[in-house]
mmCIF file of C-alpha atoms in Angstrom:
data_model
loop_
_atom_site.group_PDB
_atom_site.id
_atom_site.type_symbol
_atom_site.label_atom_id
_atom_site.label_comp_id
_atom_site.label_asym_id
_atom_site.label_seq_id
_atom_site.Cartn_x
_atom_site.Cartn_y
_atom_site.Cartn_z
ATOM 1 C CA MET A 11 0.494 -0.243 16.656
ATOM 2 C CA ALA A 12 -0.538 3.116 15.542
ATOM 3 C CA GLN A 13 -4.286 3.452 14.959
ATOM 4 C CA MET A 14 -4.722 4.438 10.767
ATOM 5 C CA THR A 15 -7.502 5.019 8.675
ATOM 6 C CA MET A 16 -8.533 2.454 5.792
ATOM 7 C CA ILE A 17 -6.934 4.845 3.258
ATOM 8 C CA GLN A 18 -3.761 5.149 5.109
ATOM 9 C CA ALA A 19 -3.702 1.037 5.361
ATOM 10 C CA ILE A 20 -4.166 0.761 1.714
ATOM 11 C CA THR A 21 -1.476 3.289 0.867
ATOM 12 C CA ASP A 22 0.902 1.816 2.933
ATOM 13 C CA ALA A 23 0.135 -1.750 1.692
ATOM 14 C CA LEU A 24 0.501 -0.576 -1.905
ATOM 15 C CA ARG A 25 3.833 1.305 -1.226
ATOM 16 C CA THR A 26 5.040 -1.798 0.570
ATOM 17 C CA GLU A 27 4.318 -3.995 -2.243
ATOM 18 C CA LEU A 28 5.602 -1.540 -4.914
ATOM 19 C CA LYS A 29 8.885 -1.342 -3.104
ATOM 20 C CA ASN A 30 9.225 -5.278 -3.014
ATOM 21 C CA ASP A 31 8.108 -5.688 -6.810
ATOM 22 C CA GLU A 32 7.908 -2.909 -9.476
ATOM 23 C CA ASN A 33 5.774 -5.194 -11.615
ATOM 24 C CA VAL A 34 2.356 -4.627 -9.195
ATOM 25 C CA LEU A 35 -0.283 -2.784 -11.178
ATOM 26 C CA VAL A 36 -2.859 -0.664 -9.195
ATOM 27 C CA PHE A 37 -6.105 -0.186 -10.751
ATOM 28 C CA GLY A 38 -9.128 1.684 -9.141
#
């Protein structure tokens, strides 16, 4: 598995969730 920063991991996870469910809201 490639090593990634915390920011990259969060961004990747959010991108995946948004792809699966358009109703996901991001606050912060």
